[in-house]
CSV table of C-alpha atoms in Angstrom, one decimal:
chain,number,residue,atom,x,y,z
A,1,MET,CA,0.0,0.0,0.0
A,2,LYS,CA,1.4,3.4,-1.0
A,3,ILE,CA,1.4,6.1,1.7
A,4,ARG,CA,-0.4,9.1,0.2
A,5,HIS,CA,-0.3,11.6,3.1
A,6,LEU,CA,2.7,13.2,4.7
A,7,TYR,CA,2.9,15.5,7.7
A,8,ILE,CA,6.0,17.4,8.7
A,9,HIS,CA,6.3,19.0,12.1
A,10,PHE,CA,8.4,22.2,12.7
A,11,PRO,CA,8.2,22.9,16.4
A,12,PHE,CA,9.8,26.4,16.3
A,13,CYS,CA,7.9,29.5,17.5
A,14,SER,CA,8.8,33.1,18.2
A,15,SER,CA,6.9,32.7,21.5
A,16,ARG,CA,4.8,30.0,23.1
A,17,CYS,CA,1.0,30.6,23.3
A,18,GLY,CA,-0.2,29.6,26.8
A,19,TYR,CA,-3.2,27.6,25.4
A,20,CYS,CA,-1.2,25.6,22.8
A,21,ASP,CA,-1.0,21.9,23.4
A,22,PHE,CA,1.2,21.1,20.4
A,23,PHE,CA,4.9,20.4,20.9
A,24,SER,CA,6.8,23.6,20.1
A,25,GLN,CA,9.6,25.7,21.6
A,26,ALA,CA,10.2,29.4,21.6
A,27,GLY,CA,13.4,30.4,19.8
A,28,ARG,CA,16.0,27.6,19.3
A,29,LEU,CA,16.3,28.7,15.7
A,30,GLU,CA,20.0,27.8,15.8
A,31,LEU,CA,18.9,24.2,15.6
A,32,ALA,CA,16.6,24.8,12.6
A,33,PRO,CA,19.2,24.0,9.7
A,34,ALA,CA,20.2,20.7,11.4
A,35,TYR,CA,16.5,19.9,12.1
A,36,ALA,CA,15.5,20.5,8.5
A,37,GLU,CA,18.3,18.1,7.3
A,38,ALA,CA,17.1,15.5,9.9
A,39,VAL,CA,13.6,15.8,8.4
A,40,ARG,CA,15.0,15.1,5.0
A,41,ALA,CA,16.9,12.1,6.3
A,42,GLU,CA,13.8,10.7,8.1
A,43,MET,CA,11.8,11.2,4.8
A,44,GLU,CA,14.3,9.0,3.0
A,45,SER,CA,13.8,6.3,5.7
A,46,ALA,CA,10.0,6.5,6.2
A,47,CYS,CA,9.1,7.5,2.6
A,48,PRO,CA,11.7,6.0,0.3
A,49,ARG,CA,11.5,6.9,-3.4
A,50,GLU,CA,12.5,3.5,-4.7
A,51,ALA,CA,9.8,1.7,-6.7
A,52,GLY,CA,8.3,-1.1,-4.7
A,53,ALA,CA,9.2,0.5,-1.3
A,54,GLY,CA,6.0,2.5,-1.0
A,55,MET,CA,6.9,5.4,-3.3
A,56,GLU,CA,7.5,5.7,-7.0
A,57,PRO,CA,10.5,7.8,-8.3
A,58,GLY,CA,10.5,11.1,-10.0
A,59,ALA,CA,9.2,14.6,-9.3
A,60,HIS,CA,5.5,14.7,-9.4
A,61,GLY,CA,5.5,11.0,-10.3
A,62,GLY,CA,5.1,9.6,-6.8
A,63,ALA,CA,2.2,8.6,-4.6
A,64,LEU,CA,1.8,11.5,-2.2
A,65,ASP,CA,-1.6,13.2,-2.5
A,66,THR,CA,-1.1,15.7,0.3
A,67,VAL,CA,1.9,17.2,2.2
A,68,TYR,CA,1.3,19.4,5.3
A,69,LEU,CA,4.0,21.4,7.1
A,70,GLY,CA,2.7,22.2,10.6
A,71,GLY,CA,4.0,23.4,13.9
A,72,GLY,CA,4.9,25.4,15.7
A,73,THR,CA,5.4,28.0,13.0
A,74,PRO,CA,7.0,26.6,9.9
A,75,SER,CA,7.0,30.0,8.2
A,76,LEU,CA,9.4,31.3,10.9
A,77,LEU,CA,12.2,29.3,9.3
A,78,GLY,CA,11.9,31.2,6.0
A,79,ALA,CA,11.5,29.9,2.4
A,80,ASP,CA,15.2,29.2,1.9
A,81,LEU,CA,15.3,26.7,4.8
A,82,LEU,CA,12.0,25.1,3.9
A,83,ALA,CA,12.7,24.8,0.2
A,84,PRO,CA,15.0,21.7,0.3
A,85,VAL,CA,12.4,19.9,2.5
A,86,LEU,CA,9.6,20.8,0.1
A,87,SER,CA,11.7,19.7,-2.8
A,88,SER,CA,12.2,16.3,-1.3
A,89,ALA,CA,8.5,16.0,-0.5
A,90,LEU,CA,7.5,17.1,-4.1
A,91,ASP,CA,9.8,14.3,-5.5
A,92,ARG,CA,7.3,12.0,-3.8
A,93,CYS,CA,4.1,13.8,-4.9
A,94,ALA,CA,1.6,12.9,-7.5
A,95,VAL,CA,0.5,15.5,-10.0
A,96,GLY,CA,-2.0,17.9,-8.4
A,97,ALA,CA,-0.9,17.1,-4.8
A,98,GLU,CA,-2.0,19.5,-2.1
A,99,VAL,CA,1.0,21.1,-0.4
A,100,THR,CA,0.1,23.2,2.7
A,101,VAL,CA,2.3,25.3,5.0
A,102,GLU,CA,1.0,26.8,8.3
A,103,ALA,CA,2.1,30.4,8.9
A,104,ASN,CA,1.9,33.1,11.4
A,105,PRO,CA,0.6,36.2,9.5
A,106,SER,CA,3.4,38.4,10.8
A,107,THR,CA,6.0,36.2,9.1
A,108,VAL,CA,4.4,36.3,5.6
A,109,THR,CA,6.3,39.0,3.8
A,110,ALA,CA,6.1,39.4,0.1
A,111,GLU,CA,9.5,37.7,-0.1
A,112,LEU,CA,8.4,34.7,1.9
A,113,ALA,CA,5.1,34.3,0.0
A,114,ALA,CA,7.0,34.3,-3.3
A,115,GLY,CA,9.6,31.8,-2.0
A,116,LEU,CA,6.8,29.4,-0.8
A,117,ALA,CA,5.1,29.6,-4.2
A,118,GLU,CA,8.4,29.0,-6.0
A,119,ALA,CA,9.0,26.0,-3.7
A,120,GLY,CA,5.7,24.4,-4.7
A,121,VAL,CA,3.4,25.4,-1.9
A,122,ASN,CA,-0.2,25.8,-3.2
A,123,ARG,CA,-2.1,26.2,0.1
A,124,VAL,CA,-1.3,28.2,3.2
A,125,SER,CA,-3.1,28.1,6.5
A,126,LEU,CA,-2.8,31.4,8.5
A,127,GLY,CA,-3.1,31.3,12.3
A,128,ALA,CA,-5.2,34.5,12.6
A,129,GLN,CA,-7.2,33.5,15.8
A,130,SER,CA,-8.7,37.0,16.1
A,131,PHE,CA,-8.5,40.4,14.5
A,132,ASP,CA,-9.0,42.2,17.9
A,133,SER,CA,-5.8,43.4,19.4
A,134,VAL,CA,-7.0,43.0,23.0
A,135,LEU,CA,-8.2,39.4,22.4
A,136,ARG,CA,-4.9,38.6,20.6
A,137,ARG,CA,-3.0,39.9,23.6
A,138,ASN,CA,-5.2,37.8,25.9
A,139,LEU,CA,-4.3,34.7,23.9
A,140,GLY,CA,-0.6,35.7,23.9
A,141,ARG,CA,-0.5,35.9,20.1
A,142,ALA,CA,2.5,37.6,18.6
A,143,GLY,CA,2.2,40.1,15.7
A,144,ALA,CA,-0.3,42.8,14.9
A,145,ALA,CA,-3.8,42.1,13.7
A,146,GLU,CA,-3.2,44.2,10.6
A,147,ALA,CA,-0.6,41.6,9.5
A,148,ILE,CA,-3.5,39.2,8.7
A,149,ALA,CA,-4.7,41.2,5.7
A,150,THR,CA,-1.2,42.0,4.6
A,151,ALA,CA,-0.3,38.3,4.6
A,152,VAL,CA,-3.3,37.4,2.6
A,153,GLY,CA,-2.5,40.1,0.0
A,154,ASN,CA,1.2,38.9,-0.2
A,155,LEU,CA,0.1,35.3,-0.8
A,156,ARG,CA,-2.5,36.3,-3.4
A,157,ARG,CA,0.1,38.3,-5.3
A,158,ALA,CA,2.5,35.4,-5.1
A,159,GLY,CA,0.0,33.2,-6.9
A,160,ILE,CA,-1.1,31.1,-4.0
A,161,GLY,CA,-4.8,30.7,-4.6
A,162,ASN,CA,-5.9,28.5,-1.7
A,163,ILE,CA,-5.8,30.3,1.7
A,164,GLY,CA,-7.2,29.2,5.0
A,165,LEU,CA,-7.7,31.3,8.2
A,166,ASP,CA,-7.8,29.9,11.7
A,167,LEU,CA,-10.1,31.7,14.1
A,168,MET,CA,-11.0,31.0,17.8
A,169,PHE,CA,-14.1,31.7,19.8
A,170,SER,CA,-14.7,31.7,23.6
A,171,ILE,CA,-11.6,33.7,24.1
A,172,PRO,CA,-11.3,35.4,27.5
A,173,GLY,CA,-13.1,38.7,27.3
A,174,GLN,CA,-14.8,38.0,23.9
A,175,THR,CA,-18.3,39.1,23.3
A,176,ALA,CA,-20.8,38.0,20.6
A,177,ALA,CA,-20.1,41.4,18.9
A,178,ASP,CA,-16.4,40.7,18.9
A,179,LEU,CA,-16.9,37.4,17.3
A,180,GLU,CA,-19.2,38.8,14.6
A,181,ARG,CA,-16.6,41.5,13.8
A,182,ASP,CA,-13.9,38.8,13.5
A,183,LEU,CA,-16.1,36.8,11.1
A,184,ASP,CA,-16.9,39.9,9.1
A,185,LEU,CA,-13.2,40.8,8.8
A,186,ALA,CA,-12.3,37.3,7.9
A,187,LEU,CA,-14.9,37.0,5.2
A,188,ALA,CA,-13.9,40.4,3.7
A,189,LEU,CA,-10.5,38.7,2.9
A,190,GLU,CA,-12.4,36.0,0.9
A,191,PRO,CA,-10.4,33.0,2.2
A,192,GLU,CA,-11.2,29.6,0.6
A,193,HIS,CA,-11.2,27.9,4.0
A,194,LEU,CA,-12.0,28.8,7.6
A,195,SER,CA,-11.2,26.7,10.7
A,196,CYS,CA,-13.1,28.0,13.7
A,197,TYR,CA,-12.2,26.4,17.1
A,198,GLU,CA,-13.6,26.9,20.5
A,199,LEU,CA,-10.7,27.7,22.8
A,200,THR,CA,-9.7,24.7,24.9
A,201,VAL,CA,-7.2,25.0,27.7
A,202,LYS,CA,-5.2,22.3,29.5
A,203,LYS,CA,-6.4,21.8,33.0
A,204,GLY,CA,-3.9,23.1,35.6
A,205,SER,CA,-2.0,25.2,33.0
A,206,ASP,CA,-0.7,28.7,33.8
A,207,PHE,CA,-3.1,30.0,31.1
A,208,GLN,CA,-6.1,28.3,32.9
A,209,ARG,CA,-5.0,29.7,36.3
A,210,ARG,CA,-4.6,33.2,34.9
A,211,TRP,CA,-7.9,33.3,33.1
A,212,ARG,CA,-10.0,31.0,35.3
A,213,LYS,CA,-13.0,33.4,35.8
A,214,GLU,CA,-13.0,34.6,32.2
A,215,LEU,CA,-12.8,31.0,30.8
A,216,LYS,CA,-15.7,29.9,33.0
A,217,ARG,CA,-17.8,32.8,31.6
A,218,ALA,CA,-16.7,32.1,28.1
A,219,ALA,CA,-17.6,28.4,28.4
A,220,GLY,CA,-21.2,29.4,29.1
A,221,LYS,CA,-21.3,31.2,25.8
A,222,GLY,CA,-19.6,28.5,23.8
A,223,ARG,CA,-22.7,27.0,22.2
A,224,ASP,CA,-24.1,30.4,21.2
A,225,PHE,CA,-20.8,31.4,19.7
A,226,TYR,CA,-20.6,28.1,17.8
A,227,GLU,CA,-24.1,28.5,16.4
A,228,LEU,CA,-23.4,32.1,15.4
A,229,THR,CA,-20.2,31.0,13.6
A,230,VAL,CA,-22.0,28.2,11.7
A,231,ASP,CA,-24.9,30.4,10.7
A,232,ARG,CA,-22.7,33.2,9.5
A,233,LEU,CA,-20.3,31.1,7.5
A,234,GLN,CA,-23.0,28.9,5.9
A,235,GLY,CA,-24.9,32.0,5.0
A,236,ALA,CA,-21.8,33.2,3.2
A,237,GLY,CA,-21.6,30.1,1.1
A,238,TYR,CA,-19.2,28.0,3.0
A,239,ARG,CA,-19.7,24.3,3.5
A,240,TRP,CA,-19.6,23.1,7.2
A,241,TYR,CA,-17.9,20.0,6.1
A,242,GLU,CA,-16.3,19.1,9.5
A,243,THR,CA,-17.0,19.9,13.1
A,244,SER,CA,-14.7,23.0,13.1
A,245,ASN,CA,-14.0,23.5,9.4
A,246,PHE,CA,-15.7,25.4,6.6
A,247,ALA,CA,-14.8,25.7,2.9
A,248,LEU,CA,-15.9,27.0,-0.4
A,249,PRO,CA,-17.0,24.1,-2.6
A,250,GLY,CA,-14.0,22.1,-3.7
A,251,LYS,CA,-11.6,23.9,-1.3
A,252,GLU,CA,-11.9,21.4,1.6
A,253,CYS,CA,-8.5,20.5,3.1
A,254,ARG,CA,-7.7,17.2,1.5
A,255,HIS,CA,-5.0,16.4,4.0
A,256,ASN,CA,-7.3,16.7,7.0
A,257,LEU,CA,-10.1,14.8,5.2
A,258,ALA,CA,-7.6,11.9,4.9
A,259,TYR,CA,-7.1,11.9,8.7
A,260,TRP,CA,-10.8,12.0,9.3
A,261,GLY,CA,-11.3,9.2,6.8
A,262,GLY,CA,-8.8,7.0,8.7
A,263,ALA,CA,-6.2,7.0,5.9
A,264,ASP,CA,-2.6,5.8,6.6
A,265,HIS,CA,-0.2,8.7,7.0
A,266,VAL,CA,3.4,9.3,7.9
A,267,GLY,CA,4.5,12.1,10.2
A,268,LEU,CA,8.1,13.4,10.2
A,269,GLY,CA,9.8,15.6,12.9
A,270,ALA,CA,9.9,15.7,16.7
A,271,GLY,CA,6.5,14.9,18.2
A,272,ALA,CA,5.0,13.8,14.9
A,273,TRP,CA,2.5,10.8,14.8
A,274,SER,CA,2.3,8.2,12.1
A,275,THR,CA,-0.3,5.4,11.4
A,276,VAL,CA,0.3,2.7,8.9
A,277,GLY,CA,-1.9,-0.3,8.9
A,278,GLU,CA,-2.2,-1.6,12.5
A,279,LEU,CA,1.0,0.2,13.6
A,280,ARG,CA,1.2,3.7,15.1
A,281,TRP,CA,4.3,5.5,16.3
A,282,ARG,CA,5.2,8.9,17.7
A,283,ASN,CA,8.6,10.6,17.5
A,284,ILE,CA,9.6,11.8,21.0
A,285,GLU,CA,9.3,15.5,21.8
A,286,SER,CA,13.0,16.6,21.8
A,287,LEU,CA,14.7,18.8,19.3
A,288,GLU,CA,18.2,17.6,20.3
A,289,SER,CA,17.3,13.9,20.2
A,290,TYR,CA,15.6,14.3,16.9
A,291,VAL,CA,18.6,16.1,15.3
A,292,GLU,CA,20.9,13.4,16.7
A,293,ALA,CA,18.7,10.7,15.2
A,294,GLY,CA,19.3,12.3,11.8
A,295,ALA,CA,22.3,9.9,11.5
A,296,GLY,CA,19.7,7.2,10.9
A,297,ASP,CA,18.8,5.7,14.3
A,298,TRP,CA,15.1,6.5,14.0
A,299,GLN,CA,13.9,3.6,16.1
A,300,ALA,CA,15.7,5.2,19.1
A,301,ILE,CA,13.3,8.1,19.1
A,302,ARG,CA,10.0,6.3,18.4
A,303,GLU,CA,7.3,5.1,20.7
A,304,THR,CA,5.3,2.4,18.9
A,305,GLU,CA,1.9,0.8,19.5
A,306,HIS,CA,-0.1,-1.9,17.7
A,307,LEU,CA,-3.7,-1.2,17.1
A,308,ASP,CA,-6.2,-3.9,17.4
A,309,PRO,CA,-8.9,-4.1,14.7
A,310,LEU,CA,-11.8,-2.9,17.0
A,311,GLN,CA,-9.7,0.1,18.0
A,312,LYS,CA,-9.3,1.1,14.4
A,313,VAL,CA,-13.1,0.7,13.8
A,314,ALA,CA,-13.8,2.9,16.8
A,315,GLU,CA,-11.5,5.6,15.5
A,316,ARG,CA,-13.2,5.4,12.1
A,317,LEU,CA,-16.5,6.0,13.8
A,318,LEU,CA,-15.3,8.9,16.0
A,319,LEU,CA,-13.4,10.6,13.1
A,320,GLY,CA,-16.0,9.9,10.4
A,321,LEU,CA,-18.8,11.5,12.4
A,322,ARG,CA,-16.9,14.7,12.5
A,323,ARG,CA,-17.6,15.1,8.8
A,324,ASP,CA,-20.9,16.3,7.3
A,325,ARG,CA,-21.2,13.1,5.2
A,326,GLY,CA,-20.8,10.9,8.2
A,327,VAL,CA,-19.6,7.3,8.1
A,328,ASP,CA,-20.6,4.0,6.4
A,329,ARG,CA,-22.7,2.3,9.1
A,330,GLY,CA,-21.6,-1.2,8.0
A,331,ALA,CA,-17.9,-0.3,8.4
A,332,VAL,CA,-18.5,0.7,12.1
A,333,GLU,CA,-21.3,-1.6,13.1
A,334,ALA,CA,-19.0,-3.8,15.3
A,335,VAL,CA,-18.5,-1.0,17.8
A,336,LEU,CA,-22.0,0.5,17.8
A,337,ASP,CA,-24.2,0.5,20.8
A,338,LYS,CA,-27.5,-0.4,19.1
A,339,ARG,CA,-29.7,0.8,21.9
A,340,GLN,CA,-28.1,4.2,22.0
A,341,GLU,CA,-28.1,4.4,18.3
A,342,LYS,CA,-31.9,4.0,18.2
A,343,GLY,CA,-32.4,6.6,20.9
A,344,LEU,CA,-30.2,9.1,19.1
A,345,LEU,CA,-32.0,8.5,15.8
A,346,ARG,CA,-35.4,8.9,17.5
A,347,ASN,CA,-34.4,12.1,19.3
A,348,GLY,CA,-33.0,13.8,16.2
A,349,PHE,CA,-29.3,13.7,16.9
A,350,LEU,CA,-28.5,11.2,14.3
A,351,VAL,CA,-29.8,10.2,10.8
A,352,ASN,CA,-29.3,7.1,8.6
A,353,GLU,CA,-29.2,8.1,5.0
A,354,GLY,CA,-28.6,5.4,2.5
A,355,GLY,CA,-26.6,3.3,5.0
A,356,ARG,CA,-24.5,6.2,6.2
A,357,ILE,CA,-25.0,7.5,9.7
A,358,CYS,CA,-24.6,11.3,10.1
A,359,LEU,CA,-25.0,13.8,12.9
A,360,THR,CA,-27.9,16.2,12.5
A,361,ARG,CA,-27.4,19.9,13.0
A,362,GLN,CA,-28.3,19.6,16.7
A,363,GLY,CA,-26.1,16.5,17.0
A,364,ARG,CA,-23.1,18.3,15.5
A,365,PHE,CA,-23.3,20.9,18.3
A,366,VAL,CA,-22.9,18.1,20.9
A,367,ALA,CA,-20.8,15.8,18.8
A,368,ASN,CA,-18.5,14.6,21.5
A,369,GLU,CA,-21.4,13.4,23.7
A,370,VAL,CA,-23.2,11.7,20.8
A,371,CYS,CA,-20.1,9.8,19.8
A,372,ALA,CA,-19.4,8.7,23.3
A,373,ARG,CA,-22.8,7.3,23.6
A,374,LEU,CA,-22.6,5.5,20.3
A,375,LEU,CA,-19.5,3.6,21.2
A,376,ARG,CA,-20.2,0.2,22.7
A,377,ASP,CA,-18.5,-0.4,26.1
């Protein structure tokens, strides 16, 4: 089986956001060149180009359908440092592959945008979070709000025609009017894709202790904010194709759709996850150890687990129901609680359409609870 989806993690940030639960470190850019070379070495090991070893040789003659550079802030490294990594990935790509890079808007200069386009990037996901300077400060986001529009303009002029914006709601201090303004400003930039997440904070974190009262108040508004977001974006012509994601028709993120569909994927970089068949592994979260492993001892930095068949079916159910098209019931029947399923169908949280079970509108607003009930103990 050919691997068609590749994720590359760049855990470098200018500063750490207190709410972020992804592996990243502030600064440490002195390690970035060695880290990029280690990523290329791991790519040769995990995604060889030799025919018969999972990949076919030749630029744009390979098997990869999507490549996603996430973080952290990959754009912080600059196009010159990212270009060799992207070149190695493109050697493994099929024609028409989706190649995404995450970026902090404040890093997207005209030069960077042109460099990314030249390196083969055709999709950029901008971490906007909010256009309000006070709310951005509350989140600990670096860079001015004005940089968001500037970044979009730079990317458009560079020829990158698929741009996504990430927004958040239930931010400490946020009102419904603040959220409406964020949505208005985002839509004015005409992005192809919008990801809108309710702020979640790790229990016991410094961020939670600092904003305890405000987070409690924001949690009480979460459902209203979520519905406001859905109504506004659907009204503007965006498809609510996944729990937190909206896209113009045909502009859905193919890489994330592969995750939600349970497709095999390989992750490169410190802290990255891979799932291939019934094997899952994670690279440990250490920049130094990862760079040292660039000599070829990848097993020394990997934590591996074997997935039993029912575990994979349960994941297919949980991930599949995140999408508007739901999941093939026959493919997940082995883990369904039939009694709960009947109740959820009867009460309007779930529908069965042509053998696919999907969450209804009201079911999608309480998706986690519905999915938990559906899973058989």
